[in-house]
Amino acid sequence: AYPSPRAQISFLMKCEKYTLVEYTSSLKEGAAKSGLDGWRKHMPGVKNSVQVVEFRKHMTIMDSIPEMLMQNPGRIKAGEKATISKASGSTVTDINQLLKRFDEAKMLHGWVQKRAAMGKPLPQTMADVMKMAMEPDSGFSKKQKIK
């Protein structure tokens, strides 16, 4: 359900600002390209796979987030999480998990933008991302590399 690393890097290069709106768009595009919006979702084992269940849960949560907070996810605090939780039928833990994934994607967005601005090569695979992130002048802090 999640986009391929190459598609994600390409998408990140196009975005000047990265909010939950762009994150949602990226996930929906990945689902469409992988066939989850089409006939593949009816194949045995696909509908209830961990990845598909998580994807659908995240989509339900994002559909419950007001537009102002989608544009400014940093404003999602405990009260907003409780409201979103009730509206989406999910837990605050689920919302925190979604926001953690978003933060990782946002960090990757900033890193890709910096690499492109410095004229450095961009990763094409997840192995490239991991290798480039470990370079001494990668732009990731030691703390980020450990995660």
Coordinates of N, CA, C and O in Angstrom, one line a residue:
A1 N 0.8 -1.2 0.0 CA 0.0 0.0 0.0 C 0.9 1.2 0.0 O 0.4 2.3 -0.5
Y2 N 2.0 1.1 0.6 CA 2.9 2.3 0.6 C 3.7 2.4 -0.7 O 4.1 1.4 -1.3
P3 N 4.0 3.6 -1.2 CA 4.6 3.8 -2.5 C 6.1 3.3 -2.4 O 6.7 3.2 -1.4
S4 N 6.6 2.9 -3.6 CA 7.9 2.4 -3.7 C 8.9 3.5 -3.3 O 8.5 4.7 -3.5
P5 N 10.1 3.2 -2.9 CA 11.1 4.2 -2.6 C 11.3 5.2 -3.7 O 11.4 6.4 -3.5
R6 N 11.4 4.7 -5.0 CA 11.7 5.5 -6.1 C 10.5 6.5 -6.3 O 10.7 7.7 -6.6
A7 N 9.3 6.0 -6.2 CA 8.1 6.9 -6.4 C 8.0 7.9 -5.3 O 7.7 9.0 -5.5
Q8 N 8.4 7.5 -4.1 CA 8.3 8.4 -2.9 C 9.4 9.5 -3.1 O 9.1 10.6 -2.8
I9 N 10.6 9.2 -3.5 CA 11.6 10.2 -3.7 C 11.2 11.2 -4.8 O 11.3 12.4 -4.6
S10 N 10.6 10.6 -5.9 CA 10.1 11.5 -6.9 C 9.1 12.4 -6.4 O 9.1 13.6 -6.7
F11 N 8.1 11.9 -5.6 CA 7.1 12.7 -5.1 C 7.6 13.8 -4.1 O 7.2 14.9 -4.2
L12 N 8.6 13.4 -3.3 CA 9.2 14.3 -2.3 C 9.9 15.5 -3.0 O 9.9 16.6 -2.5
M13 N 10.5 15.2 -4.2 CA 11.2 16.2 -5.0 C 10.2 17.3 -5.5 O 10.6 18.4 -5.6
K14 N 9.0 16.9 -5.8 CA 8.0 17.8 -6.3 C 7.4 18.7 -5.2 O 6.8 19.8 -5.6
C15 N 7.4 18.3 -4.0 CA 6.8 19.1 -2.9 C 7.7 20.1 -2.3 O 8.8 19.8 -1.8
E16 N 7.3 21.4 -2.3 CA 8.0 22.4 -1.6 C 7.8 22.3 -0.1 O 8.7 22.4 0.7
K17 N 6.5 22.1 0.3 CA 6.2 22.0 1.7 C 5.6 20.6 1.9 O 4.9 20.1 1.0
Y18 N 5.8 19.9 3.0 CA 5.3 18.6 3.2 C 4.4 18.6 4.4 O 4.9 18.7 5.6
T19 N 3.1 18.4 4.2 CA 2.1 18.3 5.3 C 1.4 17.0 5.2 O 1.7 16.2 4.4
L20 N 0.4 16.8 6.1 CA -0.4 15.6 6.1 C -1.2 15.5 4.7 O -1.5 14.4 4.3
V21 N -1.4 16.6 4.1 CA -2.1 16.6 2.8 C -1.2 15.9 1.8 O -1.7 15.0 1.1
E22 N 0.0 16.2 1.7 CA 0.9 15.6 0.8 C 1.2 14.1 1.1 O 1.3 13.2 0.3
Y23 N 1.3 13.9 2.4 CA 1.5 12.5 2.9 C 0.3 11.6 2.5 O 0.5 10.5 2.0
T24 N -0.9 12.1 2.7 CA -2.1 11.4 2.3 C -2.2 11.1 0.8 O -2.5 10.0 0.4
S25 N -1.8 12.1 0.1 CA -1.8 12.0 -1.4 C -0.8 10.9 -1.8 O -1.1 10.1 -2.7
S26 N 0.3 10.9 -1.2 CA 1.4 9.9 -1.5 C 0.9 8.5 -1.2 O 1.1 7.6 -2.0
L27 N 0.2 8.3 -0.1 CA -0.3 7.0 0.3 C -1.4 6.6 -0.7 O -1.4 5.4 -1.1
K28 N -2.3 7.5 -1.0 CA -3.4 7.1 -1.9 C -2.8 6.8 -3.3 O -3.3 5.8 -3.9
E29 N -1.8 7.5 -3.8 CA -1.2 7.2 -5.0 C -0.6 5.8 -5.0 O -0.7 5.1 -6.0
G30 N 0.1 5.5 -3.9 CA 0.8 4.2 -3.8 C -0.3 3.1 -3.8 O -0.1 2.1 -4.4
A31 N -1.4 3.3 -3.1 CA -2.5 2.3 -3.1 C -3.0 2.1 -4.5 O -3.3 1.0 -4.9
A32 N -3.2 3.2 -5.2 CA -3.8 3.1 -6.6 C -2.8 2.3 -7.5 O -3.2 1.5 -8.3
K33 N -1.5 2.7 -7.4 CA -0.5 2.0 -8.3 C -0.3 0.6 -7.9 O 0.0 -0.2 -8.8
S34 N -0.5 0.2 -6.7 CA -0.3 -1.2 -6.3 C -1.6 -2.0 -6.5 O -1.6 -3.2 -6.3
G35 N -2.7 -1.4 -6.9 CA -3.9 -2.1 -7.2 C -4.8 -2.3 -6.0 O -5.8 -3.0 -6.1
L36 N -4.5 -1.7 -4.9 CA -5.4 -1.9 -3.7 C -6.8 -1.2 -3.9 O -7.7 -1.5 -3.1
D37 N -6.9 -0.3 -4.8 CA -8.2 0.3 -5.1 C -8.9 -0.5 -6.2 O -10.1 -0.1 -6.5
G38 N -8.3 -1.5 -6.7 CA -8.9 -2.2 -7.8 C -9.2 -3.7 -7.4 O -9.4 -4.0 -6.3
W39 N -9.0 -4.6 -8.4 CA -9.3 -6.0 -8.2 C -8.4 -6.7 -7.2 O -8.8 -7.7 -6.6
R40 N -7.2 -6.2 -7.1 CA -6.2 -6.9 -6.2 C -6.7 -7.0 -4.7 O -6.4 -7.9 -4.0
K41 N -7.5 -6.0 -4.3 CA -8.0 -6.0 -2.9 C -8.9 -7.2 -2.6 O -9.2 -7.5 -1.5
H42 N -9.4 -7.9 -3.7 CA -10.3 -9.0 -3.5 C -9.5 -10.4 -3.5 O -10.1 -11.4 -3.4
M43 N -8.2 -10.3 -3.7 CA -7.4 -11.5 -3.7 C -7.3 -12.1 -2.3 O -7.2 -11.3 -1.4
P44 N -7.3 -13.4 -2.2 CA -7.2 -14.0 -0.9 C -5.9 -13.5 -0.1 O -4.8 -13.5 -0.7
G45 N -6.1 -13.2 1.1 CA -5.0 -12.7 1.9 C -4.6 -11.3 1.8 O -4.0 -10.7 2.7
V46 N -5.0 -10.6 0.8 CA -4.6 -9.2 0.6 C -5.4 -8.3 1.5 O -4.9 -7.4 2.2
K47 N -6.8 -8.5 1.5 CA -7.7 -7.6 2.2 C -7.3 -7.5 3.7 O -7.5 -6.4 4.3
N48 N -6.9 -8.6 4.3 CA -6.7 -8.6 5.7 C -5.2 -8.7 6.1 O -4.8 -8.9 7.2
S49 N -4.3 -8.4 5.1 CA -2.9 -8.3 5.4 C -2.6 -7.2 6.3 O -3.3 -6.2 6.4
V50 N -1.5 -7.3 7.1 CA -1.2 -6.3 8.1 C -1.0 -4.9 7.4 O -1.5 -3.9 7.9
Q51 N -0.3 -4.9 6.3 CA 0.0 -3.6 5.6 C -1.3 -3.0 5.2 O -1.5 -1.7 5.3
V52 N -2.2 -3.7 4.6 CA -3.5 -3.2 4.1 C -4.4 -2.7 5.2 O -5.0 -1.6 5.2
V53 N -4.4 -3.5 6.3 CA -5.3 -3.1 7.5 C -4.7 -1.8 8.1 O -5.5 -0.8 8.4
E54 N -3.4 -1.7 8.2 CA -2.8 -0.4 8.7 C -3.0 0.7 7.8 O -3.4 1.8 8.2
F55 N -2.9 0.5 6.5 CA -3.2 1.6 5.5 C -4.6 2.1 5.6 O -4.8 3.3 5.7
R56 N -5.6 1.2 5.7 CA -7.0 1.6 5.8 C -7.2 2.4 7.1 O -8.0 3.3 7.1
K57 N -6.6 1.9 8.2 CA -6.7 2.6 9.5 C -6.2 4.0 9.4 O -6.8 5.0 9.8
H58 N -5.0 4.2 8.7 CA -4.4 5.5 8.6 C -5.3 6.4 7.7 O -5.4 7.6 8.0
M59 N -5.9 5.8 6.6 CA -6.8 6.6 5.8 C -8.0 7.1 6.5 O -8.4 8.2 6.4
T60 N -8.6 6.2 7.4 CA -9.7 6.6 8.2 C -9.4 7.7 9.1 O -10.1 8.7 9.3
I61 N -8.2 7.6 9.8 CA -7.8 8.7 10.7 C -7.6 10.0 9.9 O -8.1 11.0 10.4
M62 N -6.9 9.9 8.8 CA -6.6 11.2 8.1 C -7.9 11.8 7.5 O -8.0 13.0 7.5
D63 N -8.9 11.0 7.2 CA -10.2 11.5 6.8 C -10.9 12.2 7.9 O -11.8 13.0 7.7
S64 N -10.5 11.9 9.1 CA -11.1 12.5 10.3 C -10.4 13.8 10.8 O -10.9 14.4 11.8
I65 N -9.3 14.1 10.3 CA -8.5 15.2 10.7 C -9.0 16.5 10.0 O -9.0 16.5 8.7
P66 N -9.4 17.5 10.7 CA -9.8 18.8 10.0 C -8.7 19.3 9.1 O -7.5 19.2 9.4
E67 N -9.1 20.0 8.0 CA -8.2 20.5 7.0 C -7.1 21.4 7.6 O -6.0 21.3 7.2
M68 N -7.5 22.3 8.6 CA -6.5 23.2 9.2 C -5.4 22.4 9.8 O -4.2 22.7 9.7
L69 N -5.7 21.2 10.5 CA -4.7 20.4 11.1 C -3.9 19.6 10.1 O -2.8 19.3 10.3
M70 N -4.6 19.3 9.0 CA -3.9 18.6 7.9 C -2.8 19.5 7.4 O -1.7 19.0 7.0
Q71 N -3.0 20.7 7.3 CA -2.0 21.7 6.8 C -1.0 22.1 7.8 O 0.1 22.5 7.5
N72 N -1.4 21.9 9.1 CA -0.5 22.3 10.2 C -0.5 21.1 11.3 O -1.0 21.3 12.4
P73 N 0.1 20.0 10.9 CA 0.1 18.8 11.8 C 0.8 19.0 13.2 O 0.5 18.3 14.1
G74 N 1.6 20.0 13.2 CA 2.3 20.3 14.5 C 1.3 20.8 15.6 O 1.6 20.8 16.8
R75 N 0.1 21.2 15.1 CA -0.9 21.7 16.1 C -1.8 20.6 16.6 O -2.7 20.8 17.4
I76 N -1.5 19.4 16.2 CA -2.3 18.2 16.7 C -1.8 17.9 18.1 O -0.7 17.3 18.3
K77 N -2.5 18.3 19.1 CA -2.1 18.0 20.5 C -3.1 17.0 21.1 O -3.9 16.5 20.4
A78 N -3.0 16.8 22.4 CA -3.8 15.8 23.1 C -5.3 15.9 22.9 O -6.0 15.0 22.6
G79 N -5.8 17.1 23.0 CA -7.3 17.4 22.8 C -7.7 17.0 21.4 O -8.8 16.4 21.2
E80 N -6.9 17.5 20.4 CA -7.2 17.2 19.0 C -7.2 15.7 18.7 O -8.0 15.1 18.0
K81 N -6.2 15.0 19.3 CA -6.1 13.6 19.2 C -7.3 12.8 19.7 O -7.8 11.9 19.1
A82 N -7.8 13.3 20.8 CA -9.0 12.7 21.4 C -10.2 12.8 20.5 O -11.0 11.9 20.3
T83 N -10.3 14.0 19.9 CA -11.4 14.3 19.0 C -11.3 13.4 17.8 O -12.3 12.8 17.3
I84 N -10.1 13.4 17.2 CA -9.9 12.6 16.0 C -10.1 11.1 16.3 O -10.7 10.4 15.5
S85 N -9.7 10.7 17.5 CA -9.9 9.3 17.9 C -11.3 8.9 17.9 O -11.7 7.9 17.4
K86 N -12.2 9.7 18.5 CA -13.6 9.5 18.5 C -14.2 9.5 17.1 O -15.0 8.6 16.8
A87 N -13.8 10.5 16.3 CA -14.4 10.6 14.9 C -14.0 9.4 14.0 O -14.7 9.0 13.2
S88 N -12.8 8.9 14.2 CA -12.3 7.8 13.3 C -12.5 6.4 13.9 O -12.2 5.5 13.2
G89 N -12.9 6.3 15.2 CA -13.0 5.0 15.8 C -11.7 4.3 16.0 O -11.6 3.1 16.1
S90 N -10.7 5.1 16.2 CA -9.3 4.6 16.5 C -8.8 5.0 17.8 O -9.5 5.7 18.5
T91 N -7.7 4.6 18.2 CA -7.1 4.9 19.5 C -6.1 6.1 19.3 O -5.6 6.3 18.2
V92 N -5.8 6.7 20.4 CA -4.7 7.8 20.3 C -3.4 7.1 20.0 O -2.6 7.8 19.3
T93 N -3.2 5.9 20.4 CA -1.9 5.2 20.0 C -1.9 5.1 18.5 O -0.8 5.2 17.9
D94 N -3.0 4.7 17.8 CA -3.0 4.6 16.4 C -2.7 6.0 15.7 O -2.0 6.1 14.7
I95 N -3.2 7.0 16.3 CA -3.0 8.4 15.8 C -1.5 8.7 16.0 O -0.8 9.3 15.0
N96 N -0.9 8.4 17.1 CA 0.5 8.6 17.4 C 1.4 7.9 16.4 O 2.4 8.4 15.9
Q97 N 1.0 6.6 16.1 CA 1.7 5.8 15.1 C 1.7 6.5 13.7 O 2.7 6.6 13.0
L98 N 0.5 7.0 13.3 CA 0.4 7.7 12.0 C 1.3 8.9 12.0 O 2.0 9.1 11.0
L99 N 1.2 9.7 13.1 CA 2.0 10.9 13.1 C 3.5 10.6 13.1 O 4.3 11.4 12.6
K100 N 3.9 9.5 13.7 CA 5.3 9.1 13.7 C 5.7 8.8 12.3 O 6.8 9.2 11.8
R101 N 4.9 8.0 11.6 CA 5.2 7.7 10.1 C 5.3 9.0 9.3 O 6.1 9.1 8.5
F102 N 4.4 9.9 9.6 CA 4.4 11.2 8.9 C 5.7 11.9 9.2 O 6.3 12.5 8.3
D103 N 6.1 12.0 10.4 CA 7.3 12.7 10.8 C 8.5 12.1 10.1 O 9.4 12.8 9.7
E104 N 8.5 10.8 10.0 CA 9.6 10.1 9.3 C 9.6 10.5 7.8 O 10.7 10.8 7.2
A105 N 8.5 10.5 7.2 CA 8.4 10.9 5.8 C 8.7 12.4 5.6 O 9.4 12.8 4.6
K106 N 8.4 13.2 6.6 CA 8.7 14.7 6.5 C 10.2 14.8 6.6 O 10.8 15.7 5.9
M107 N 10.8 14.1 7.5 CA 12.3 14.1 7.7 C 13.0 13.7 6.4 O 13.9 14.3 5.9
L108 N 12.5 12.7 5.7 CA 13.0 12.2 4.5 C 12.8 13.3 3.4 O 13.7 13.5 2.6
H109 N 11.7 14.0 3.4 CA 11.5 15.1 2.5 C 12.5 16.1 2.6 O 13.1 16.6 1.6
G110 N 12.8 16.6 3.8 CA 13.8 17.6 4.0 C 15.2 17.1 3.6 O 16.0 17.9 3.0
W111 N 15.5 15.9 3.9 CA 16.8 15.3 3.5 C 17.0 15.2 2.0 O 18.0 15.6 1.5
V112 N 15.9 14.8 1.3 CA 16.0 14.7 -0.2 C 16.1 16.1 -0.8 O 16.9 16.3 -1.7
Q113 N 15.4 17.1 -0.2 CA 15.5 18.4 -0.7 C 16.9 19.0 -0.6 O 17.4 19.6 -1.5
K114 N 17.5 18.7 0.6 CA 18.9 19.2 0.9 C 19.9 18.5 -0.1 O 20.8 19.2 -0.6
R115 N 19.7 17.2 -0.3 CA 20.6 16.5 -1.2 C 20.5 17.0 -2.6 O 21.6 17.2 -3.3
A116 N 19.3 17.3 -3.0 CA 19.1 17.8 -4.4 C 19.7 19.2 -4.5 O 20.4 19.5 -5.5
A117 N 19.5 20.1 -3.5 CA 20.1 21.4 -3.5 C 21.6 21.4 -3.5 O 22.2 22.3 -4.1
M118 N 22.2 20.4 -2.9 CA 23.7 20.3 -2.8 C 24.2 19.6 -4.1 O 25.4 19.4 -4.2
G119 N 23.3 19.1 -5.0 CA 23.8 18.4 -6.2 C 24.3 17.0 -5.9 O 25.0 16.4 -6.7
K120 N 23.9 16.4 -4.8 CA 24.2 15.0 -4.4 C 23.3 14.1 -5.1 O 22.1 14.4 -5.4
P121 N 23.7 12.9 -5.4 CA 22.8 11.9 -6.0 C 21.7 11.5 -5.0 O 21.8 11.5 -3.8
L122 N 20.5 11.2 -5.6 CA 19.4 10.8 -4.8 C 19.2 9.3 -4.8 O 19.6 8.6 -5.8
P123 N 18.7 8.8 -3.7 CA 18.6 7.3 -3.6 C 17.5 6.8 -4.5 O 16.5 7.5 -4.8
Q124 N 17.7 5.6 -5.0 CA 16.7 5.0 -5.9 C 16.0 3.8 -5.2 O 15.0 3.3 -5.7
T125 N 16.6 3.3 -4.1 CA 16.0 2.1 -3.4 C 16.2 2.4 -1.9 O 16.9 3.4 -1.5
M126 N 15.5 1.6 -1.1 CA 15.6 1.7 0.4 C 17.1 1.4 0.8 O 17.6 2.1 1.7
A127 N 17.8 0.5 0.1 CA 19.2 0.3 0.4 C 20.0 1.5 0.2 O 20.9 1.8 1.0
D128 N 19.7 2.3 -0.9 CA 20.4 3.5 -1.2 C 20.2 4.5 0.0 O 21.1 5.2 0.4
V129 N 18.9 4.6 0.4 CA 18.5 5.5 1.5 C 19.4 5.2 2.7 O 20.0 6.1 3.3
M130 N 19.4 4.0 3.1 CA 20.1 3.5 4.3 C 21.6 3.8 4.2 O 22.3 4.3 5.1
K131 N 22.2 3.5 3.0 CA 23.6 3.7 2.8 C 24.0 5.2 2.8 O 24.9 5.6 3.4
M132 N 23.2 6.0 2.1 CA 23.4 7.4 2.0 C 23.2 8.1 3.4 O 23.9 9.1 3.7
A133 N 22.3 7.6 4.1 CA 22.0 8.2 5.4 C 23.1 8.0 6.4 O 23.3 8.8 7.3
M134 N 23.9 6.9 6.2 CA 25.0 6.6 7.1 C 26.3 7.4 6.7 O 27.3 7.3 7.5
E135 N 26.3 8.0 5.6 CA 27.5 8.8 5.2 C 27.8 9.9 6.2 O 26.8 10.5 6.8
P136 N 29.0 10.3 6.5 CA 29.3 11.3 7.5 C 28.7 12.6 7.2 O 28.2 13.3 8.1
D137 N 28.5 13.0 5.9 CA 27.9 14.3 5.6 C 26.5 14.2 5.0 O 26.1 14.9 4.2
S138 N 25.8 13.2 5.6 CA 24.5 12.8 5.0 C 23.4 13.9 5.2 O 22.5 14.0 4.5
G139 N 23.6 14.6 6.3 CA 22.5 15.6 6.7 C 21.6 15.0 7.8 O 20.8 15.7 8.4
F140 N 21.8 13.7 8.2 CA 21.1 13.2 9.3 C 22.0 13.3 10.5 O 23.2 13.0 10.5
S141 N 21.3 13.6 11.7 CA 22.1 13.6 12.9 C 22.3 12.2 13.4 O 21.7 11.2 12.9
K142 N 23.3 12.0 14.3 CA 23.5 10.7 14.8 C 22.3 10.1 15.5 O 22.0 8.9 15.3
K143 N 21.5 10.9 16.1 CA 20.2 10.4 16.7 C 19.3 9.9 15.7 O 18.7 8.8 15.9
Q144 N 19.2 10.6 14.6 CA 18.3 10.1 13.5 C 18.8 8.8 12.8 O 18.0 8.0 12.4
K145 N 20.1 8.7 12.8 CA 20.7 7.5 12.2 C 20.4 6.3 13.0 O 20.2 5.2 12.5
I146 N 20.3 6.4 14.3 CA 20.1 5.3 15.2 C 18.7 4.8 15.1 O 18.5 3.6 15.2
K147 N 17.7 5.6 14.9 CA 16.3 5.2 14.7 C 16.2 4.2 13.6 O 15.7 3.3 13.5

